[in-house]
Amino acid sequence: MNPVLREHQTAKPLKLGLLGSPLKHSLSPVLHHTALEQLSSIGQYLLHEVSREWLPLLIDQLEAEGYRGLNVTIPYKMDVMPFLDEISETARHAGAVNTIIFGKNNTRYGENTDVTGFLKSLPQSFLADAHKQSVMLIGAGGSARGVLLALLKAGGCGVQSVTIISRNIEKSKNLVRQLEQVAADPACKTRFISKELQKLTVDDFKNKTALFNSTPVGMWPDCSGIPISEACIAQLHPDALVYDLIYRPLQTQLLSVADKYCLTTMNGLDMLLYQGIASLEHWLGQPIPERAISASRQAMLTALNSE
């Protein structure tokens, strides 16, 4: 018998899970169970929907039960940070954790794989001209932070500019201040602007080359929502990329309107895939082969199309 396969079969079952609320929409179990099957690994990935006041107690409980790690999603990517012993530089710069690794360096360790997942999902055409990209980002929460840090790294020197749109102007201004400290490296040329959602005009969108939505507006079950008006979308550059981090549904109202103007569109499925694979690599301590990645993506698409 192959010694690697024997090791997988005799090892204790891997315990993994996801913290957040709500979680009924999550495809993470499909992703991870498929990848583990491809690796001949015995394990389970469970959803743990929890209220904010019970969050630290649940983390304690799952660690005591022998969990190897946890993913963290809306709305707790920032909330979990005080309950961790050590946080990676990427997570610290992003100001958010989406992956907890129990036992790394004998600690409760926090990582952010949203940055890796988002960067890997971006089209090569966008990355090749990153220094020319003038970007609009809707949202200033935990997911937005991972996206912003990735945009600082895109193409090696970051995008040209990012306008952060939020309902809470103080929240976006605070995020800008944090990012400007991260972007102090002379190699980084990115300029940050904060805008209040209620005070946006269509002119703010004129000739912008990319629009990213990191809010849950338009996500299942309220699929009718759209985070900005069609008039704003119409002002984007004709070759603009419109990227909605939502993956359920695959075609949000935002993407449908963008399609109407023949813009390049992307949903959040590939970001989910690549951030999840990066988390699994941290938990297993090994790279995940392409066959497992492809199988996980297909399984998620099948699950979505069967609904």
PDB file of C-alpha atoms in Angstrom:
ATOM      1  CA  MET A   1       0.000   0.000   0.000  1.00  0.00           C
ATOM      2  CA  ASN A   2       1.150   3.557  -0.761  1.00  0.00           C
ATOM      3  CA  PRO A   3       2.619   4.890   2.542  1.00  0.00           C
ATOM      4  CA  VAL A   4       1.028   8.322   2.028  1.00  0.00           C
ATOM      5  CA  LEU A   5      -2.391   6.731   1.498  1.00  0.00           C
ATOM      6  CA  ARG A   6      -1.906   4.490   4.557  1.00  0.00           C
ATOM      7  CA  GLU A   7      -1.047   7.559   6.599  1.00  0.00           C
ATOM      8  CA  HIS A   8      -4.297   9.240   5.533  1.00  0.00           C
ATOM      9  CA  GLN A   9      -6.360   6.156   6.310  1.00  0.00           C
ATOM     10  CA  THR A  10      -4.907   5.561   9.767  1.00  0.00           C
ATOM     11  CA  ALA A  11      -4.845   9.215  10.863  1.00  0.00           C
ATOM     12  CA  LYS A  12      -7.507  10.568  13.215  1.00  0.00           C
ATOM     13  CA  PRO A  13     -10.488  12.004  11.305  1.00  0.00           C
ATOM     14  CA  LEU A  14      -9.946  15.665  10.514  1.00  0.00           C
ATOM     15  CA  LYS A  15     -12.373  18.033  12.223  1.00  0.00           C
ATOM     16  CA  LEU A  16     -12.966  21.331  10.450  1.00  0.00           C
ATOM     17  CA  GLY A  17     -15.775  23.867  10.396  1.00  0.00           C
ATOM     18  CA  LEU A  18     -17.145  27.315   9.625  1.00  0.00           C
ATOM     19  CA  LEU A  19     -18.205  30.071  12.047  1.00  0.00           C
ATOM     20  CA  GLY A  20     -20.678  32.734  10.988  1.00  0.00           C
ATOM     21  CA  SER A  21     -24.301  33.805  10.754  1.00  0.00           C
ATOM     22  CA  PRO A  22     -26.269  33.069   8.636  1.00  0.00           C
ATOM     23  CA  LEU A  23     -24.718  29.939   7.128  1.00  0.00           C
ATOM     24  CA  LYS A  24     -27.514  28.179   5.223  1.00  0.00           C
ATOM     25  CA  HIS A  25     -26.133  29.534   1.942  1.00  0.00           C
ATOM     26  CA  SER A  26     -22.586  28.224   2.485  1.00  0.00           C
ATOM     27  CA  LEU A  27     -20.912  25.971  -0.085  1.00  0.00           C
ATOM     28  CA  SER A  28     -17.824  25.496   2.081  1.00  0.00           C
ATOM     29  CA  PRO A  29     -18.809  21.951   3.180  1.00  0.00           C
ATOM     30  CA  VAL A  30     -19.126  20.899  -0.484  1.00  0.00           C
ATOM     31  CA  LEU A  31     -15.731  22.422  -1.253  1.00  0.00           C
ATOM     32  CA  HIS A  32     -13.867  20.814   1.646  1.00  0.00           C
ATOM     33  CA  HIS A  33     -15.547  17.419   1.635  1.00  0.00           C
ATOM     34  CA  THR A  34     -14.819  17.069  -2.084  1.00  0.00           C
ATOM     35  CA  ALA A  35     -11.168  18.077  -1.656  1.00  0.00           C
ATOM     36  CA  LEU A  36     -10.718  15.685   1.278  1.00  0.00           C
ATOM     37  CA  GLU A  37     -12.228  12.836  -0.752  1.00  0.00           C
ATOM     38  CA  GLN A  38      -9.786  13.563  -3.572  1.00  0.00           C
ATOM     39  CA  LEU A  39      -6.941  13.352  -1.051  1.00  0.00           C
ATOM     40  CA  SER A  40      -8.282  10.107   0.466  1.00  0.00           C
ATOM     41  CA  SER A  41      -8.495  11.936   3.791  1.00  0.00           C
ATOM     42  CA  ILE A  42     -11.136  11.102   6.384  1.00  0.00           C
ATOM     43  CA  GLY A  43     -12.688  14.223   7.828  1.00  0.00           C
ATOM     44  CA  GLN A  44     -15.719  16.404   8.314  1.00  0.00           C
ATOM     45  CA  TYR A  45     -16.447  20.086   7.770  1.00  0.00           C
ATOM     46  CA  LEU A  46     -19.409  21.339   9.800  1.00  0.00           C
ATOM     47  CA  LEU A  47     -21.337  24.607   9.918  1.00  0.00           C
ATOM     48  CA  HIS A  48     -21.491  26.386  13.278  1.00  0.00           C
ATOM     49  CA  GLU A  49     -23.995  29.238  13.190  1.00  0.00           C
ATOM     50  CA  VAL A  50     -23.487  31.274  16.335  1.00  0.00           C
ATOM     51  CA  SER A  51     -24.518  34.573  17.891  1.00  0.00           C
ATOM     52  CA  ARG A  52     -21.824  37.087  18.781  1.00  0.00           C
ATOM     53  CA  GLU A  53     -22.057  36.600  22.556  1.00  0.00           C
ATOM     54  CA  TRP A  54     -21.441  32.833  22.249  1.00  0.00           C
ATOM     55  CA  LEU A  55     -18.543  33.149  19.786  1.00  0.00           C
ATOM     56  CA  PRO A  56     -15.594  32.856  22.248  1.00  0.00           C
ATOM     57  CA  LEU A  57     -17.199  29.954  24.107  1.00  0.00           C
ATOM     58  CA  LEU A  58     -17.807  28.041  20.868  1.00  0.00           C
ATOM     59  CA  ILE A  59     -14.195  28.530  19.739  1.00  0.00           C
ATOM     60  CA  ASP A  60     -13.027  27.155  23.123  1.00  0.00           C
ATOM     61  CA  GLN A  61     -15.385  24.191  22.796  1.00  0.00           C
ATOM     62  CA  LEU A  62     -14.355  23.264  19.250  1.00  0.00           C
ATOM     63  CA  GLU A  63     -10.660  23.495  20.108  1.00  0.00           C
ATOM     64  CA  ALA A  64     -11.259  21.195  23.096  1.00  0.00           C
ATOM     65  CA  GLU A  65     -13.078  18.745  20.805  1.00  0.00           C
ATOM     66  CA  GLY A  66      -9.942  18.384  18.696  1.00  0.00           C
ATOM     67  CA  TYR A  67     -10.771  20.572  15.710  1.00  0.00           C
ATOM     68  CA  ARG A  68      -7.782  21.218  13.432  1.00  0.00           C
ATOM     69  CA  GLY A  69      -9.161  24.525  12.237  1.00  0.00           C
ATOM     70  CA  LEU A  70     -12.067  26.811  11.405  1.00  0.00           C
ATOM     71  CA  ASN A  71     -13.061  29.202   8.693  1.00  0.00           C
ATOM     72  CA  VAL A  72     -14.728  32.462   9.707  1.00  0.00           C
ATOM     73  CA  THR A  73     -17.258  34.353   7.605  1.00  0.00           C
ATOM     74  CA  ILE A  74     -19.772  37.223   7.893  1.00  0.00           C
ATOM     75  CA  PRO A  75     -20.011  38.901  10.358  1.00  0.00           C
ATOM     76  CA  TYR A  76     -17.154  37.652  12.580  1.00  0.00           C
ATOM     77  CA  LYS A  77     -13.912  38.111  10.609  1.00  0.00           C
ATOM     78  CA  MET A  78     -12.874  40.956  12.900  1.00  0.00           C
ATOM     79  CA  ASP A  79     -14.677  39.755  16.051  1.00  0.00           C
ATOM     80  CA  VAL A  80     -12.597  36.558  16.381  1.00  0.00           C
ATOM     81  CA  MET A  81      -9.252  38.359  16.497  1.00  0.00           C
ATOM     82  CA  PRO A  82      -9.179  39.069  20.266  1.00  0.00           C
ATOM     83  CA  PHE A  83      -9.683  35.339  20.958  1.00  0.00           C
ATOM     84  CA  LEU A  84      -6.524  34.249  19.096  1.00  0.00           C
ATOM     85  CA  ASP A  85      -2.964  33.907  20.429  1.00  0.00           C
ATOM     86  CA  GLU A  86      -1.126  34.839  17.255  1.00  0.00           C
ATOM     87  CA  ILE A  87      -2.113  36.506  13.973  1.00  0.00           C
ATOM     88  CA  SER A  88      -0.225  36.418  10.680  1.00  0.00           C
ATOM     89  CA  GLU A  89       1.135  39.592   9.141  1.00  0.00           C
ATOM     90  CA  THR A  90      -1.370  39.291   6.289  1.00  0.00           C
ATOM     91  CA  ALA A  91      -4.309  39.017   8.710  1.00  0.00           C
ATOM     92  CA  ARG A  92      -2.965  41.873  10.811  1.00  0.00           C
ATOM     93  CA  HIS A  93      -2.625  44.143   7.783  1.00  0.00           C
ATOM     94  CA  ALA A  94      -6.054  43.120   6.499  1.00  0.00           C
ATOM     95  CA  GLY A  95      -7.533  43.639   9.957  1.00  0.00           C
ATOM     96  CA  ALA A  96      -9.559  40.438   9.559  1.00  0.00           C
ATOM     97  CA  VAL A  97      -9.197  36.673  10.066  1.00  0.00           C
ATOM     98  CA  ASN A  98     -11.029  34.096   7.975  1.00  0.00           C
ATOM     99  CA  THR A  99      -8.972  31.032   8.991  1.00  0.00           C
ATOM    100  CA  ILE A 100      -8.142  29.725  12.462  1.00  0.00           C
ATOM    101  CA  ILE A 101      -5.453  27.037  12.826  1.00  0.00           C
ATOM    102  CA  PHE A 102      -5.387  25.224  16.149  1.00  0.00           C
ATOM    103  CA  GLY A 103      -1.953  24.098  17.305  1.00  0.00           C
ATOM    104  CA  LYS A 104       0.237  26.047  14.856  1.00  0.00           C
ATOM    105  CA  ASN A 105       3.351  27.025  16.840  1.00  0.00           C
ATOM    106  CA  ASN A 106       1.402  25.626  19.830  1.00  0.00           C
ATOM    107  CA  THR A 107      -0.993  28.550  19.531  1.00  0.00           C
ATOM    108  CA  ARG A 108      -4.455  29.432  18.359  1.00  0.00           C
ATOM    109  CA  TYR A 109      -3.353  31.045  15.083  1.00  0.00           C
ATOM    110  CA  GLY A 110      -5.260  33.454  12.831  1.00  0.00           C
ATOM    111  CA  GLU A 111      -4.706  33.750   9.072  1.00  0.00           C
ATOM    112  CA  ASN A 112      -6.416  35.586   6.209  1.00  0.00           C
ATOM    113  CA  THR A 113      -6.671  33.531   3.015  1.00  0.00           C
ATOM    114  CA  ASP A 114      -9.180  35.920   1.435  1.00  0.00           C
ATOM    115  CA  VAL A 115      -6.186  37.896   0.161  1.00  0.00           C
ATOM    116  CA  THR A 116      -4.706  34.861  -1.597  1.00  0.00           C
ATOM    117  CA  GLY A 117      -8.102  33.701  -2.839  1.00  0.00           C
ATOM    118  CA  PHE A 118      -9.052  37.057  -4.281  1.00  0.00           C
ATOM    119  CA  LEU A 119      -5.700  37.630  -5.992  1.00  0.00           C
ATOM    120  CA  LYS A 120      -5.730  34.171  -7.553  1.00  0.00           C
ATOM    121  CA  SER A 121      -9.252  34.698  -8.887  1.00  0.00           C
ATOM    122  CA  LEU A 122      -8.507  37.994 -10.661  1.00  0.00           C
ATOM    123  CA  PRO A 123      -8.198  37.917 -14.471  1.00  0.00           C
ATOM    124  CA  GLN A 124      -4.666  38.161 -15.835  1.00  0.00           C
ATOM    125  CA  SER A 125      -5.745  41.134 -17.942  1.00  0.00           C
ATOM    126  CA  PHE A 126      -6.560  43.044 -14.746  1.00  0.00           C
ATOM    127  CA  LEU A 127      -3.317  42.070 -13.008  1.00  0.00           C
ATOM    128  CA  ALA A 128      -1.162  42.904 -16.049  1.00  0.00           C
ATOM    129  CA  ASP A 129      -2.408  46.509 -15.952  1.00  0.00           C
ATOM    130  CA  ALA A 130      -2.901  46.748 -12.187  1.00  0.00           C
ATOM    131  CA  HIS A 131      -1.014  50.042 -11.947  1.00  0.00           C
ATOM    132  CA  LYS A 132      -3.584  51.623 -14.315  1.00  0.00           C
ATOM    133  CA  GLN A 133      -6.692  50.351 -12.540  1.00  0.00           C
ATOM    134  CA  SER A 134      -9.039  52.860 -10.928  1.00  0.00           C
ATOM    135  CA  VAL A 135     -11.257  50.802  -8.645  1.00  0.00           C
ATOM    136  CA  MET A 136     -14.547  51.254  -6.764  1.00  0.00           C
ATOM    137  CA  LEU A 137     -15.135  48.976  -3.754  1.00  0.00           C
ATOM    138  CA  ILE A 138     -18.552  48.760  -2.082  1.00  0.00           C
ATOM    139  CA  GLY A 139     -18.281  47.855   1.605  1.00  0.00           C
ATOM    140  CA  ALA A 140     -15.798  48.343   4.444  1.00  0.00           C
ATOM    141  CA  GLY A 141     -16.232  45.128   6.458  1.00  0.00           C
ATOM    142  CA  GLY A 142     -14.121  42.006   6.916  1.00  0.00           C
ATOM    143  CA  SER A 143     -14.351  40.817   3.309  1.00  0.00           C
ATOM    144  CA  ALA A 144     -13.495  44.275   2.008  1.00  0.00           C
ATOM    145  CA  ARG A 145     -10.288  44.299   4.029  1.00  0.00           C
ATOM    146  CA  GLY A 146      -8.992  41.145   2.358  1.00  0.00           C
ATOM    147  CA  VAL A 147      -9.859  42.555  -1.060  1.00  0.00           C
ATOM    148  CA  LEU A 148      -8.119  45.856  -0.315  1.00  0.00           C
ATOM    149  CA  LEU A 149      -4.914  44.198   0.845  1.00  0.00           C
ATOM    150  CA  ALA A 150      -4.937  42.086  -2.316  1.00  0.00           C
ATOM    151  CA  LEU A 151      -5.380  45.223  -4.442  1.00  0.00           C
ATOM    152  CA  LEU A 152      -2.312  46.694  -2.699  1.00  0.00           C
ATOM    153  CA  LYS A 153      -0.317  43.680  -3.891  1.00  0.00           C
ATOM    154  CA  ALA A 154      -1.820  43.347  -7.376  1.00  0.00           C
ATOM    155  CA  GLY A 155       0.796  43.525 -10.113  1.00  0.00           C
ATOM    156  CA  GLY A 156       3.572  44.033  -7.564  1.00  0.00           C
ATOM    157  CA  CYS A 157       2.907  47.717  -6.887  1.00  0.00           C
ATOM    158  CA  GLY A 158      -0.848  47.841  -6.383  1.00  0.00           C
ATOM    159  CA  VAL A 159      -3.698  49.397  -8.320  1.00  0.00           C
ATOM    160  CA  GLN A 160      -3.702  53.097  -9.145  1.00  0.00           C
ATOM    161  CA  SER A 161      -6.581  54.068  -6.845  1.00  0.00           C
ATOM    162  CA  VAL A 162      -9.369  52.598  -4.735  1.00  0.00           C
ATOM    163  CA  THR A 163     -12.548  54.439  -3.752  1.00  0.00           C
ATOM    164  CA  ILE A 164     -14.116  52.752  -0.713  1.00  0.00           C
ATOM    165  CA  ILE A 165     -17.890  53.200  -0.581  1.00  0.00           C
ATOM    166  CA  SER A 166     -19.642  52.675   2.759  1.00  0.00           C
ATOM    167  CA  ARG A 167     -22.868  53.662   4.490  1.00  0.00           C
ATOM    168  CA  ASN A 168     -20.689  54.604   7.474  1.00  0.00           C
ATOM    169  CA  ILE A 169     -18.178  57.234   6.319  1.00  0.00           C
ATOM    170  CA  GLU A 170     -16.196  57.046   9.563  1.00  0.00           C
ATOM    171  CA  LYS A 171     -15.740  53.314   9.084  1.00  0.00           C
ATOM    172  CA  SER A 172     -14.354  53.777   5.570  1.00  0.00           C
ATOM    173  CA  LYS A 173     -12.140  56.713   6.648  1.00  0.00           C
ATOM    174  CA  ASN A 174     -10.687  54.605   9.452  1.00  0.00           C
ATOM    175  CA  LEU A 175     -10.041  51.803   6.967  1.00  0.00           C
ATOM    176  CA  VAL A 176      -8.273  54.255   4.652  1.00  0.00           C
ATOM    177  CA  ARG A 177      -6.006  55.392   7.497  1.00  0.00           C
ATOM    178  CA  GLN A 178      -5.072  51.791   8.300  1.00  0.00           C
ATOM    179  CA  LEU A 179      -4.361  50.965   4.671  1.00  0.00           C
ATOM    180  CA  GLU A 180      -2.224  54.051   4.174  1.00  0.00           C
ATOM    181  CA  GLN A 181       0.042  52.755   6.939  1.00  0.00           C
ATOM    182  CA  VAL A 182       0.307  49.371   5.200  1.00  0.00           C
ATOM    183  CA  ALA A 183       0.950  51.137   1.888  1.00  0.00           C
ATOM    184  CA  ALA A 184       3.853  53.161   3.285  1.00  0.00           C
ATOM    185  CA  ASP A 185       6.225  51.021   1.184  1.00  0.00           C
ATOM    186  CA  PRO A 186       7.562  53.331  -1.587  1.00  0.00           C
ATOM    187  CA  ALA A 187       6.907  50.543  -4.112  1.00  0.00           C
ATOM    188  CA  CYS A 188       3.170  50.819  -3.466  1.00  0.00           C
ATOM    189  CA  LYS A 189       1.520  53.571  -5.511  1.00  0.00           C
ATOM    190  CA  THR A 190      -2.129  53.013  -4.530  1.00  0.00           C
ATOM    191  CA  ARG A 191      -4.217  56.059  -3.593  1.00  0.00           C
ATOM    192  CA  PHE A 192      -7.252  55.629  -1.320  1.00  0.00           C
ATOM    193  CA  ILE A 193     -10.475  57.646  -1.276  1.00  0.00           C
ATOM    194  CA  SER A 194     -13.482  57.191   1.029  1.00  0.00           C
ATOM    195  CA  LYS A 195     -17.053  57.975  -0.059  1.00  0.00           C
ATOM    196  CA  GLU A 196     -20.370  57.827   1.763  1.00  0.00           C
ATOM    197  CA  LEU A 197     -22.920  55.684  -0.083  1.00  0.00           C
ATOM    198  CA  GLN A 198     -25.706  58.206   0.390  1.00  0.00           C
ATOM    199  CA  LYS A 199     -23.654  61.005  -1.179  1.00  0.00           C
ATOM    200  CA  LEU A 200     -22.469  59.156  -4.276  1.00  0.00           C
ATOM    201  CA  THR A 201     -23.140  60.651  -7.692  1.00  0.00           C
ATOM    202  CA  VAL A 202     -22.977  58.986 -11.088  1.00  0.00           C
ATOM    203  CA  ASP A 203     -19.906  61.106 -11.854  1.00  0.00           C
ATOM    204  CA  ASP A 204     -17.983  59.240  -9.141  1.00  0.00           C
ATOM    205  CA  PHE A 205     -18.160  56.151 -11.371  1.00  0.00           C
ATOM    206  CA  LYS A 206     -17.158  57.792 -14.616  1.00  0.00           C
ATOM    207  CA  ASN A 207     -14.508  55.737 -16.464  1.00  0.00           C
ATOM    208  CA  LYS A 208     -13.644  53.623 -13.411  1.00  0.00           C
ATOM    209  CA  THR A 209     -12.016  50.405 -14.608  1.00  0.00           C
ATOM    210  CA  ALA A 210     -13.325  48.022 -11.929  1.00  0.00           C
ATOM    211  CA  LEU A 211     -16.163  47.721  -9.422  1.00  0.00           C
ATOM    212  CA  PHE A 212     -16.122  45.227  -6.548  1.00  0.00           C
ATOM    213  CA  ASN A 213     -19.037  44.463  -4.235  1.00  0.00           C
ATOM    214  CA  SER A 214     -18.042  43.066  -0.836  1.00  0.00           C
ATOM    215  CA  THR A 215     -21.445  43.575   0.823  1.00  0.00           C
ATOM    216  CA  PRO A 216     -24.205  40.928   1.125  1.00  0.00           C
ATOM    217  CA  VAL A 217     -26.654  43.090  -0.858  1.00  0.00           C
ATOM    218  CA  GLY A 218     -28.139  40.837  -3.541  1.00  0.00           C
ATOM    219  CA  MET A 219     -27.231  37.602  -1.759  1.00  0.00           C
ATOM    220  CA  TRP A 220     -29.666  34.717  -1.294  1.00  0.00           C
ATOM    221  CA  PRO A 221     -32.423  34.755  -0.055  1.00  0.00           C
ATOM    222  CA  ASP A 222     -32.982  38.438  -0.948  1.00  0.00           C
ATOM    223  CA  CYS A 223     -31.669  38.171  -4.498  1.00  0.00           C
ATOM    224  CA  SER A 224     -33.511  41.267  -5.729  1.00  0.00           C
ATOM    225  CA  GLY A 225     -31.135  43.724  -4.033  1.00  0.00           C
ATOM    226  CA  ILE A 226     -28.503  45.754  -5.856  1.00  0.00           C
ATOM    227  CA  PRO A 227     -25.864  47.824  -3.991  1.00  0.00           C
ATOM    228  CA  ILE A 228     -25.774  50.758  -6.441  1.00  0.00           C
ATOM    229  CA  SER A 229     -27.994  52.159  -9.178  1.00  0.00           C
ATOM    230  CA  GLU A 230     -27.922  51.197 -12.838  1.00  0.00           C
ATOM    231  CA  ALA A 231     -27.069  54.812 -13.665  1.00  0.00           C
ATOM    232  CA  CYS A 232     -23.795  54.443 -11.748  1.00  0.00           C
ATOM    233  CA  ILE A 233     -22.924  51.171 -13.482  1.00  0.00           C
ATOM    234  CA  ALA A 234     -23.560  52.803 -16.853  1.00  0.00           C
ATOM    235  CA  GLN A 235     -20.775  55.319 -16.166  1.00  0.00           C
ATOM    236  CA  LEU A 236     -18.029  52.687 -15.764  1.00  0.00           C
ATOM    237  CA  HIS A 237     -15.325  52.358 -18.402  1.00  0.00           C
ATOM    238  CA  PRO A 238     -16.533  50.217 -21.353  1.00  0.00           C
ATOM    239  CA  ASP A 239     -13.860  47.589 -20.539  1.00  0.00           C
ATOM    240  CA  ALA A 240     -14.512  47.638 -16.796  1.00  0.00           C
ATOM    241  CA  LEU A 241     -14.533  44.546 -14.592  1.00  0.00           C
ATOM    242  CA  VAL A 242     -17.572  44.144 -12.300  1.00  0.00           C
ATOM    243  CA  TYR A 243     -16.838  41.565  -9.599  1.00  0.00           C
ATOM    244  CA  ASP A 244     -19.500  40.575  -7.054  1.00  0.00           C
ATOM    245  CA  LEU A 245     -18.064  38.540  -4.171  1.00  0.00           C
ATOM    246  CA  ILE A 246     -21.470  36.866  -3.788  1.00  0.00           C
ATOM    247  CA  TYR A 247     -21.710  33.340  -5.199  1.00  0.00           C
ATOM    248  CA  ARG A 248     -25.303  32.499  -4.327  1.00  0.00           C
ATOM    249  CA  PRO A 249     -26.857  33.326  -6.689  1.00  0.00           C
ATOM    250  CA  LEU A 250     -24.134  33.078  -9.327  1.00  0.00           C
ATOM    251  CA  GLN A 251     -25.830  35.846 -11.308  1.00  0.00           C
ATOM    252  CA  THR A 252     -26.730  38.715  -8.972  1.00  0.00           C
ATOM    253  CA  GLN A 253     -28.735  41.771  -9.982  1.00  0.00           C
ATOM    254  CA  LEU A 254     -25.475  43.741 -10.042  1.00  0.00           C
ATOM    255  CA  LEU A 255     -23.937  41.334 -12.555  1.00  0.00           C
ATOM    256  CA  SER A 256     -27.111  41.244 -14.651  1.00  0.00           C
ATOM    257  CA  VAL A 257     -27.062  45.020 -15.045  1.00  0.00           C
ATOM    258  CA  ALA A 258     -23.325  44.949 -15.815  1.00  0.00           C
ATOM    259  CA  ASP A 259     -23.991  42.346 -18.518  1.00  0.00           C
ATOM    260  CA  LYS A 260     -26.552  44.697 -20.008  1.00  0.00           C
ATOM    261  CA  TYR A 261     -23.704  47.165 -20.651  1.00  0.00           C
ATOM    262  CA  CYS A 262     -21.398  44.408 -21.972  1.00  0.00           C
ATOM    263  CA  LEU A 263     -18.969  44.754 -19.057  1.00  0.00           C
ATOM    264  CA  THR A 264     -16.709  41.922 -17.889  1.00  0.00           C
ATOM    265  CA  THR A 265     -18.379  40.190 -14.931  1.00  0.00           C
ATOM    266  CA  MET A 266     -17.322  37.746 -12.217  1.00  0.00           C
ATOM    267  CA  ASN A 267     -19.085  36.198  -9.238  1.00  0.00           C
ATOM    268  CA  GLY A 268     -17.464  35.103  -5.986  1.00  0.00           C
ATOM    269  CA  LEU A 269     -17.224  31.366  -6.658  1.00  0.00           C
ATOM    270  CA  ASP A 270     -13.522  31.332  -7.558  1.00  0.00           C
ATOM    271  CA  MET A 271     -12.582  33.534  -4.613  1.00  0.00           C
ATOM    272  CA  LEU A 272     -14.465  31.124  -2.339  1.00  0.00           C
ATOM    273  CA  LEU A 273     -12.698  28.193  -3.983  1.00  0.00           C
ATOM    274  CA  TYR A 274      -9.166  29.567  -3.733  1.00  0.00           C
ATOM    275  CA  GLN A 275      -9.487  30.960  -0.206  1.00  0.00           C
ATOM    276  CA  GLY A 276     -10.896  27.617   0.934  1.00  0.00           C
ATOM    277  CA  ILE A 277      -8.104  25.654  -0.726  1.00  0.00           C
ATOM    278  CA  ALA A 278      -5.538  27.976   0.892  1.00  0.00           C
ATOM    279  CA  SER A 279      -7.157  27.332   4.295  1.00  0.00           C
ATOM    280  CA  LEU A 280      -7.014  23.571   3.720  1.00  0.00           C
ATOM    281  CA  GLU A 281      -3.319  23.837   2.822  1.00  0.00           C
ATOM    282  CA  HIS A 282      -2.695  25.545   6.171  1.00  0.00           C
ATOM    283  CA  TRP A 283      -4.610  22.855   8.074  1.00  0.00           C
ATOM    284  CA  LEU A 284      -2.968  19.933   6.277  1.00  0.00           C
ATOM    285  CA  GLY A 285       0.468  21.500   5.914  1.00  0.00           C
ATOM    286  CA  GLN A 286       0.735  20.501   2.260  1.00  0.00           C
ATOM    287  CA  PRO A 287      -0.226  21.850  -1.187  1.00  0.00           C
ATOM    288  CA  ILE A 288      -3.540  20.726  -2.663  1.00  0.00           C
ATOM    289  CA  PRO A 289      -3.228  19.158  -6.154  1.00  0.00           C
ATOM    290  CA  GLU A 290      -5.036  20.649  -9.137  1.00  0.00           C
ATOM    291  CA  ARG A 291      -7.319  17.604  -9.500  1.00  0.00           C
ATOM    292  CA  ALA A 292      -8.764  18.261  -6.032  1.00  0.00           C
ATOM    293  CA  ILE A 293      -9.221  21.962  -6.794  1.00  0.00           C
ATOM    294  CA  SER A 294     -11.011  21.221 -10.079  1.00  0.00           C
ATOM    295  CA  ALA A 295     -13.224  18.587  -8.455  1.00  0.00           C
ATOM    296  CA  SER A 296     -14.199  21.002  -5.675  1.00  0.00           C
ATOM    297  CA  ARG A 297     -15.131  23.721  -8.145  1.00  0.00           C
ATOM    298  CA  GLN A 298     -17.267  21.329 -10.186  1.00  0.00           C
ATOM    299  CA  ALA A 299     -18.990  20.015  -7.059  1.00  0.00           C
ATOM    300  CA  MET A 300     -19.887  23.556  -5.990  1.00  0.00           C
ATOM    301  CA  LEU A 301     -21.255  24.390  -9.437  1.00  0.00           C
ATOM    302  CA  THR A 302     -23.319  21.190  -9.421  1.00  0.00           C
ATOM    303  CA  ALA A 303     -24.723  22.057  -5.997  1.00  0.00           C
ATOM    304  CA  LEU A 304     -25.685  25.561  -7.123  1.00  0.00           C
ATOM    305  CA  ASN A 305     -27.244  24.406 -10.394  1.00  0.00           C
ATOM    306  CA  SER A 306     -29.329  21.762  -8.643  1.00  0.00           C
ATOM    307  CA  GLU A 307     -31.119  24.302  -6.458  1.00  0.00           C
TER     308      GLU A 307
END
